PDB file of C-alpha atoms in Angstrom:
ATOM      1  CA  MET A   1     185.468 171.521 186.048  1.00  0.00           C
ATOM      2  CA  ARG A   2     183.953 171.012 182.603  1.00  0.00           C
ATOM      3  CA  PRO A   3     186.437 170.920 179.696  1.00  0.00           C
ATOM      4  CA  HIS A   4     186.327 173.992 177.521  1.00  0.00           C
ATOM      5  CA  GLY A   5     186.243 171.996 174.281  1.00  0.00           C
ATOM      6  CA  ARG A   6     187.542 174.168 171.451  1.00  0.00           C
ATOM      7  CA  ALA A   7     186.927 177.504 173.128  1.00  0.00           C
ATOM      8  CA  ARG A   8     189.735 179.831 174.057  1.00  0.00           C
ATOM      9  CA  VAL A   9     189.972 181.036 177.650  1.00  0.00           C
ATOM     10  CA  ASP A  10     191.667 184.348 178.417  1.00  0.00           C
ATOM     11  CA  SER A  11     191.240 185.955 181.848  1.00  0.00           C
ATOM     12  CA  ARG A  12     192.308 189.353 180.498  1.00  0.00           C
ATOM     13  CA  ASN A  13     189.964 189.202 177.499  1.00  0.00           C
ATOM     14  CA  PRO A  14     187.014 186.992 178.433  1.00  0.00           C
ATOM     15  CA  GLN A  15     184.684 185.849 175.649  1.00  0.00           C
ATOM     16  CA  ALA A  16     181.349 184.060 175.846  1.00  0.00           C
ATOM     17  CA  PHE A  17     181.145 180.376 175.030  1.00  0.00           C
ATOM     18  CA  GLY A  18     178.708 178.857 172.558  1.00  0.00           C
ATOM     19  CA  VAL A  19     177.833 175.355 171.346  1.00  0.00           C
ATOM     20  CA  CYS A  20     177.832 174.581 167.618  1.00  0.00           C
ATOM     21  CA  ASP A  21     174.294 173.592 166.601  1.00  0.00           C
ATOM     22  CA  ARG A  22     175.677 170.815 164.391  1.00  0.00           C
ATOM     23  CA  CYS A  23     178.640 169.116 166.020  1.00  0.00           C
ATOM     24  CA  GLY A  24     177.891 170.118 169.642  1.00  0.00           C
ATOM     25  CA  PHE A  25     181.479 171.194 170.445  1.00  0.00           C
ATOM     26  CA  LEU A  26     182.087 174.192 172.638  1.00  0.00           C
ATOM     27  CA  TYR A  27     183.488 177.269 170.854  1.00  0.00           C
ATOM     28  CA  ASN A  28     183.771 180.936 171.551  1.00  0.00           C
ATOM     29  CA  HIS A  29     180.471 182.433 170.527  1.00  0.00           C
ATOM     30  CA  THR A  30     182.227 184.937 168.314  1.00  0.00           C
ATOM     31  CA  ASN A  31     183.624 182.076 166.223  1.00  0.00           C
ATOM     32  CA  LEU A  32     180.178 180.687 165.417  1.00  0.00           C
ATOM     33  CA  SER A  33     178.416 181.938 162.287  1.00  0.00           C
ATOM     34  CA  TRP A  34     174.946 181.717 160.802  1.00  0.00           C
ATOM     35  CA  GLN A  35     174.268 178.974 158.291  1.00  0.00           C
ATOM     36  CA  PHE A  36     172.879 180.306 154.990  1.00  0.00           C
ATOM     37  CA  ASP A  37     171.360 178.277 152.150  1.00  0.00           C
ATOM     38  CA  TRP A  38     169.733 178.932 148.805  1.00  0.00           C
ATOM     39  CA  ALA A  39     165.948 179.276 148.638  1.00  0.00           C
ATOM     40  CA  GLY A  40     164.781 180.383 145.221  1.00  0.00           C
ATOM     41  CA  VAL A  41     166.730 183.374 143.964  1.00  0.00           C
ATOM     42  CA  SER A  42     168.318 184.445 147.263  1.00  0.00           C
ATOM     43  CA  LEU A  43     170.137 183.124 150.310  1.00  0.00           C
ATOM     44  CA  ILE A  44     168.187 182.702 153.531  1.00  0.00           C
ATOM     45  CA  ASN A  45     169.402 182.427 157.110  1.00  0.00           C
ATOM     46  CA  LYS A  46     168.690 178.941 158.480  1.00  0.00           C
ATOM     47  CA  ARG A  47     168.928 180.425 161.998  1.00  0.00           C
ATOM     48  CA  ILE A  48     171.488 177.929 163.242  1.00  0.00           C
ATOM     49  CA  LEU A  49     174.927 178.926 164.569  1.00  0.00           C
ATOM     50  CA  VAL A  50     177.710 176.621 163.447  1.00  0.00           C
ATOM     51  CA  CYS A  51     181.474 176.412 163.668  1.00  0.00           C
ATOM     52  CA  GLU A  52     183.739 176.894 160.690  1.00  0.00           C
ATOM     53  CA  SER A  53     184.003 173.141 160.038  1.00  0.00           C
ATOM     54  CA  CYS A  54     180.230 172.680 160.065  1.00  0.00           C
ATOM     55  CA  ASN A  55     179.398 175.715 157.940  1.00  0.00           C
ATOM     56  CA  ASP A  56     178.255 174.238 154.629  1.00  0.00           C
ATOM     57  CA  THR A  57     178.493 175.861 151.227  1.00  0.00           C
ATOM     58  CA  PRO A  58     174.976 176.844 150.067  1.00  0.00           C
ATOM     59  CA  GLN A  59     173.467 174.031 147.976  1.00  0.00           C
ATOM     60  CA  GLU A  60     173.180 175.127 144.333  1.00  0.00           C
ATOM     61  CA  GLN A  61     170.405 172.590 143.666  1.00  0.00           C
ATOM     62  CA  LEU A  62     168.119 174.706 145.862  1.00  0.00           C
ATOM     63  CA  ARG A  63     168.856 177.781 143.762  1.00  0.00           C
ATOM     64  CA  ALA A  64     166.301 178.905 141.202  1.00  0.00           C
ATOM     65  CA  ILE A  65     167.420 178.687 137.589  1.00  0.00           C
ATOM     66  CA  ILE A  66     166.950 182.043 135.907  1.00  0.00           C
ATOM     67  CA  VAL A  67     166.846 181.718 132.136  1.00  0.00           C
ATOM     68  CA  PRO A  68     168.421 184.768 130.496  1.00  0.00           C
ATOM     69  CA  ALA A  69     166.573 186.747 127.872  1.00  0.00           C
ATOM     70  CA  ASP A  70     166.866 185.704 124.252  1.00  0.00           C
ATOM     71  CA  PRO A  71     169.605 187.519 122.374  1.00  0.00           C
ATOM     72  CA  THR A  72     168.583 190.572 120.393  1.00  0.00           C
ATOM     73  CA  PRO A  73     167.934 189.648 116.733  1.00  0.00           C
ATOM     74  CA  ILE A  74     170.436 191.027 114.276  1.00  0.00           C
ATOM     75  CA  ILE A  75     169.525 193.370 111.436  1.00  0.00           C
ATOM     76  CA  ASN A  76     169.495 191.939 107.897  1.00  0.00           C
ATOM     77  CA  ALA A  77     169.831 188.342 109.052  1.00  0.00           C
ATOM     78  CA  ARG A  78     170.589 185.697 106.446  1.00  0.00           C
ATOM     79  CA  VAL A  79     168.648 182.584 107.419  1.00  0.00           C
ATOM     80  CA  GLU A  80     169.252 179.177 105.890  1.00  0.00           C
ATOM     81  CA  LEU A  81     166.589 178.259 103.320  1.00  0.00           C
ATOM     82  CA  TYR A  82     165.785 174.927 104.898  1.00  0.00           C
ATOM     83  CA  ALA A  83     162.951 174.015 102.513  1.00  0.00           C
ATOM     84  CA  GLU A  84     165.236 174.412  99.507  1.00  0.00           C
ATOM     85  CA  ALA A  85     168.114 172.673 101.277  1.00  0.00           C
ATOM     86  CA  GLU A  86     165.874 169.638 101.867  1.00  0.00           C
ATOM     87  CA  THR A  87     164.988 169.408  98.144  1.00  0.00           C
ATOM     88  CA  ASP A  88     167.046 167.164  95.866  1.00  0.00           C
ATOM     89  CA  TYR A  89     167.328 167.764  92.153  1.00  0.00           C
ATOM     90  CA  ILE A  90     167.997 164.585  90.201  1.00  0.00           C
ATOM     91  CA  THR A  91     169.200 164.734  86.605  1.00  0.00           C
ATOM     92  CA  THR A  92     167.754 162.085  84.314  1.00  0.00           C
ATOM     93  CA  THR A  93     168.821 161.338  80.768  1.00  0.00           C
ATOM     94  CA  THR A  94     166.485 160.140  78.022  1.00  0.00           C
ATOM     95  CA  ILE A  95     168.183 158.103  75.289  1.00  0.00           C
ATOM     96  CA  VAL A  96     166.216 157.491  72.098  1.00  0.00           C
ATOM     97  CA  ILE A  97     167.328 154.848  69.591  1.00  0.00           C
ATOM     98  CA  ASP A  98     166.660 155.493  65.920  1.00  0.00           C
ATOM     99  CA  PRO A  99     164.494 152.506  64.877  1.00  0.00           C
ATOM    100  CA  VAL A 100     166.002 152.491  61.372  1.00  0.00           C
ATOM    101  CA  THR A 101     169.718 152.971  61.955  1.00  0.00           C
ATOM    102  CA  GLY A 102     169.921 151.788  65.552  1.00  0.00           C
ATOM    103  CA  ILE A 103     172.030 154.814  66.340  1.00  0.00           C
ATOM    104  CA  PRO A 104     171.280 156.693  69.589  1.00  0.00           C
ATOM    105  CA  ILE A 105     169.762 160.080  69.014  1.00  0.00           C
ATOM    106  CA  PRO A 106     171.334 162.888  71.100  1.00  0.00           C
ATOM    107  CA  SER A 107     169.893 162.554  74.565  1.00  0.00           C
ATOM    108  CA  THR A 108     167.691 165.030  76.354  1.00  0.00           C
ATOM    109  CA  THR A 109     168.484 165.910  79.931  1.00  0.00           C
ATOM    110  CA  HIS A 110     165.736 166.665  82.423  1.00  0.00           C
ATOM    111  CA  ILE A 111     166.085 168.041  85.947  1.00  0.00           C
ATOM    112  CA  VAL A 112     163.477 166.453  88.161  1.00  0.00           C
ATOM    113  CA  ASN A 113     162.473 167.812  91.545  1.00  0.00           C
ATOM    114  CA  SER A 114     162.608 164.762  93.777  1.00  0.00           C
ATOM    115  CA  SER A 115     160.211 166.378  96.220  1.00  0.00           C
ATOM    116  CA  ASN A 116     157.502 165.713  93.635  1.00  0.00           C
ATOM    117  CA  VAL A 117     158.688 162.222  92.699  1.00  0.00           C
ATOM    118  CA  ASN A 118     158.591 159.376  95.185  1.00  0.00           C
ATOM    119  CA  TYR A 119     161.954 157.727  94.434  1.00  0.00           C
ATOM    120  CA  ASN A 120     162.216 156.369  97.957  1.00  0.00           C
ATOM    121  CA  PRO A 121     158.808 155.352  99.318  1.00  0.00           C
ATOM    122  CA  GLN A 122     158.196 156.701 102.789  1.00  0.00           C
ATOM    123  CA  PRO A 123     158.473 153.887 105.356  1.00  0.00           C
ATOM    124  CA  ILE A 124     155.824 153.728 108.033  1.00  0.00           C
ATOM    125  CA  GLY A 125     155.447 151.674 111.162  1.00  0.00           C
ATOM    126  CA  ALA A 126     156.661 151.348 114.711  1.00  0.00           C
ATOM    127  CA  PRO A 127     159.875 153.307 115.416  1.00  0.00           C
ATOM    128  CA  VAL A 128     162.337 151.956 117.941  1.00  0.00           C
ATOM    129  CA  GLY A 129     162.800 153.594 121.341  1.00  0.00           C
ATOM    130  CA  LEU A 130     159.367 155.108 121.973  1.00  0.00           C
ATOM    131  CA  ASP A 131     157.591 154.321 125.232  1.00  0.00           C
ATOM    132  CA  ILE A 132     153.805 154.449 125.536  1.00  0.00           C
ATOM    133  CA  ASN A 133     154.240 155.594 129.149  1.00  0.00           C
ATOM    134  CA  ALA A 134     156.197 158.659 128.031  1.00  0.00           C
ATOM    135  CA  ILE A 135     153.538 160.264 125.805  1.00  0.00           C
ATOM    136  CA  MET A 136     153.299 164.026 126.238  1.00  0.00           C
ATOM    137  CA  PRO A 137     149.917 164.511 127.990  1.00  0.00           C
ATOM    138  CA  LEU A 138     149.163 167.977 126.630  1.00  0.00           C
ATOM    139  CA  GLN A 139     150.337 170.118 123.753  1.00  0.00           C
ATOM    140  CA  GLY A 140     148.668 173.504 123.652  1.00  0.00           C
ATOM    141  CA  LYS A 141     145.029 172.697 124.254  1.00  0.00           C
ATOM    142  CA  VAL A 142     145.154 169.191 122.754  1.00  0.00           C
ATOM    143  CA  ALA A 143     145.330 166.261 125.157  1.00  0.00           C
ATOM    144  CA  TYR A 144     147.290 163.139 124.231  1.00  0.00           C
ATOM    145  CA  GLY A 145     147.610 159.784 125.924  1.00  0.00           C
ATOM    146  CA  VAL A 146     143.811 159.499 125.657  1.00  0.00           C
ATOM    147  CA  ASN A 147     142.504 155.928 125.544  1.00  0.00           C
ATOM    148  CA  VAL A 148     140.887 154.910 122.251  1.00  0.00           C
ATOM    149  CA  PRO A 149     137.603 152.990 122.812  1.00  0.00           C
ATOM    150  CA  TYR A 150     138.669 149.872 120.892  1.00  0.00           C
ATOM    151  CA  LEU A 151     136.436 146.831 120.489  1.00  0.00           C
ATOM    152  CA  SER A 152     138.722 144.624 118.433  1.00  0.00           C
ATOM    153  CA  VAL A 153     142.162 144.624 116.799  1.00  0.00           C
ATOM    154  CA  THR A 154     142.426 142.290 113.815  1.00  0.00           C
ATOM    155  CA  SER A 155     144.549 141.424 110.801  1.00  0.00           C
ATOM    156  CA  THR A 156     143.783 139.451 107.650  1.00  0.00           C
ATOM    157  CA  GLY A 157     147.376 138.268 107.196  1.00  0.00           C
ATOM    158  CA  THR A 158     148.761 141.443 105.630  1.00  0.00           C
ATOM    159  CA  THR A 159     150.601 144.497 106.974  1.00  0.00           C
ATOM    160  CA  THR A 160     147.291 146.256 107.616  1.00  0.00           C
ATOM    161  CA  VAL A 161     145.841 146.091 111.124  1.00  0.00           C
ATOM    162  CA  THR A 162     142.222 147.122 111.643  1.00  0.00           C
ATOM    163  CA  VAL A 163     140.921 148.610 114.888  1.00  0.00           C
ATOM    164  CA  THR A 164     137.163 148.640 115.445  1.00  0.00           C
ATOM    165  CA  CYS A 165     135.779 150.842 118.230  1.00  0.00           C
ATOM    166  CA  TYR A 166     132.546 150.640 120.205  1.00  0.00           C
ATOM    167  CA  SER A 167     132.150 154.428 120.007  1.00  0.00           C
ATOM    168  CA  ALA A 168     133.510 157.207 117.790  1.00  0.00           C
ATOM    169  CA  HIS A 169     137.317 157.278 117.963  1.00  0.00           C
ATOM    170  CA  GLY A 170     137.613 160.960 116.945  1.00  0.00           C
ATOM    171  CA  LEU A 171     140.756 160.377 114.857  1.00  0.00           C
ATOM    172  CA  SER A 172     141.699 161.787 111.450  1.00  0.00           C
ATOM    173  CA  ASP A 173     144.059 160.512 108.756  1.00  0.00           C
ATOM    174  CA  ASN A 174     147.722 160.582 109.889  1.00  0.00           C
ATOM    175  CA  ASN A 175     146.797 161.030 113.544  1.00  0.00           C
ATOM    176  CA  GLN A 176     149.040 158.846 115.692  1.00  0.00           C
ATOM    177  CA  VAL A 177     148.337 156.082 118.188  1.00  0.00           C
ATOM    178  CA  ALA A 178     150.446 153.979 120.542  1.00  0.00           C
ATOM    179  CA  VAL A 179     149.424 150.323 120.798  1.00  0.00           C
ATOM    180  CA  GLU A 180     150.500 147.797 123.432  1.00  0.00           C
ATOM    181  CA  GLY A 181     149.216 144.695 125.190  1.00  0.00           C
ATOM    182  CA  LEU A 182     148.299 142.706 122.050  1.00  0.00           C
ATOM    183  CA  THR A 183     148.794 138.961 121.720  1.00  0.00           C
ATOM    184  CA  ASN A 184     151.036 139.567 118.692  1.00  0.00           C
ATOM    185  CA  PRO A 185     153.914 142.011 119.279  1.00  0.00           C
ATOM    186  CA  LEU A 186     154.244 142.606 115.519  1.00  0.00           C
ATOM    187  CA  ALA A 187     151.141 144.801 115.740  1.00  0.00           C
ATOM    188  CA  MET A 188     152.339 146.856 118.713  1.00  0.00           C
ATOM    189  CA  GLY A 189     154.129 150.197 118.675  1.00  0.00           C
ATOM    190  CA  PHE A 190     153.507 153.739 117.430  1.00  0.00           C
ATOM    191  CA  TYR A 191     151.628 154.215 114.166  1.00  0.00           C
ATOM    192  CA  SER A 192     150.002 156.793 111.939  1.00  0.00           C
ATOM    193  CA  VAL A 193     146.407 155.830 111.174  1.00  0.00           C
ATOM    194  CA  THR A 194     144.092 155.859 108.183  1.00  0.00           C
ATOM    195  CA  VAL A 195     140.453 156.447 109.087  1.00  0.00           C
ATOM    196  CA  THR A 196     137.903 154.143 107.450  1.00  0.00           C
ATOM    197  CA  ASN A 197     134.832 155.528 109.226  1.00  0.00           C
ATOM    198  CA  PRO A 198     134.057 157.139 112.609  1.00  0.00           C
ATOM    199  CA  MET A 199     134.226 153.718 114.286  1.00  0.00           C
ATOM    200  CA  VAL A 200     137.093 152.050 112.389  1.00  0.00           C
ATOM    201  CA  PHE A 201     140.678 152.944 111.533  1.00  0.00           C
ATOM    202  CA  THR A 202     143.703 151.037 110.234  1.00  0.00           C
ATOM    203  CA  TYR A 203     147.478 151.286 110.516  1.00  0.00           C
ATOM    204  CA  ILE A 204     150.363 149.743 108.577  1.00  0.00           C
ATOM    205  CA  THR A 205     152.962 147.542 110.272  1.00  0.00           C
ATOM    206  CA  PRO A 206     156.556 147.138 108.983  1.00  0.00           C
ATOM    207  CA  SER A 207     156.072 143.392 108.531  1.00  0.00           C
ATOM    208  CA  VAL A 208     153.204 141.050 107.765  1.00  0.00           C
ATOM    209  CA  VAL A 209     151.010 140.235 110.756  1.00  0.00           C
ATOM    210  CA  PRO A 210     149.401 136.757 110.689  1.00  0.00           C
ATOM    211  CA  SER A 211     145.608 136.823 110.546  1.00  0.00           C
ATOM    212  CA  GLY A 212     143.766 136.830 113.841  1.00  0.00           C
ATOM    213  CA  SER A 213     142.316 138.933 116.615  1.00  0.00           C
ATOM    214  CA  PHE A 214     144.862 140.373 119.057  1.00  0.00           C
ATOM    215  CA  ALA A 215     142.989 142.405 121.675  1.00  0.00           C
ATOM    216  CA  THR A 216     143.248 141.326 125.331  1.00  0.00           C
ATOM    217  CA  SER A 217     142.027 142.658 128.656  1.00  0.00           C
ATOM    218  CA  THR A 218     145.321 144.524 129.038  1.00  0.00           C
ATOM    219  CA  THR A 219     145.380 146.105 125.563  1.00  0.00           C
ATOM    220  CA  LEU A 220     145.953 149.864 125.495  1.00  0.00           C
ATOM    221  CA  ILE A 221     145.540 152.111 122.460  1.00  0.00           C
ATOM    222  CA  ARG A 222     146.281 155.753 123.184  1.00  0.00           C
ATOM    223  CA  THR A 223     146.535 158.888 121.097  1.00  0.00           C
ATOM    224  CA  ALA A 224     150.079 160.216 120.637  1.00  0.00           C
ATOM    225  CA  ASN A 225     152.019 162.968 118.934  1.00  0.00           C
ATOM    226  CA  VAL A 226     155.496 161.911 117.836  1.00  0.00           C
ATOM    227  CA  GLY A 227     157.666 164.476 116.069  1.00  0.00           C
ATOM    228  CA  LEU A 228     158.175 163.747 112.379  1.00  0.00           C
ATOM    229  CA  PRO A 229     161.177 164.380 110.100  1.00  0.00           C
ATOM    230  CA  TYR A 230     160.929 167.188 107.559  1.00  0.00           C
ATOM    231  CA  GLY A 231     158.570 166.282 104.701  1.00  0.00           C
ATOM    232  CA  TYR A 232     157.038 163.251 106.444  1.00  0.00           C
ATOM    233  CA  ASP A 233     153.331 162.876 107.125  1.00  0.00           C
ATOM    234  CA  GLN A 234     153.602 159.559 108.935  1.00  0.00           C
ATOM    235  CA  ILE A 235     155.812 158.019 111.616  1.00  0.00           C
ATOM    236  CA  PRO A 236     158.909 156.573 109.880  1.00  0.00           C
ATOM    237  CA  GLN A 237     160.281 153.139 110.606  1.00  0.00           C
ATOM    238  CA  VAL A 238     163.683 153.638 112.291  1.00  0.00           C
TER     239      VAL A 238
END
């Protein structure tokens, strides 16, 4: 006689047997239950009968993420004035010496808006941590990661690198490019460009690049769009 596995046998209250679809042990059919799992926004029946030990908790990774609605805006909101908060006001003092007596004349104090005065020149160059393979391919209707039709990449021994193309590059001043695969790594990275003409553009490196031509068969120059800090027109050197 076949063993009854984990099924109960009662001659006065007979119950049908059933095999668990997962472990294969014999149970009373009434003790087997349907396996459910997430599929999108609701649970679906997987159409398998399993015992209590084999009945898995529905997998949350298969559940659709429903983003709640944005909170209702409040009335009479008081928003931070970010443009003003980003503006520094530097006080300068002008001291005039009397040419006859040599005594300082009472000074005049001026408040200078530093947003109009370049006290700290904006650094430009190749920021750390950006990967040319991680360029966003599309923003709105503008495609990025597009190959620039370069012909040569050269330097005259300064921080300026010149890229000459065999057809129109389609770039404008302060557009961004990602450069890799050059013979000199000092000229590689992400840069904001300055357009010389429809076939030529330049970019500034953070350090002097020895004169030479750096293009190889594996060189890639692609358009990019890296987010910029407030008030910056070019990619900063990090």
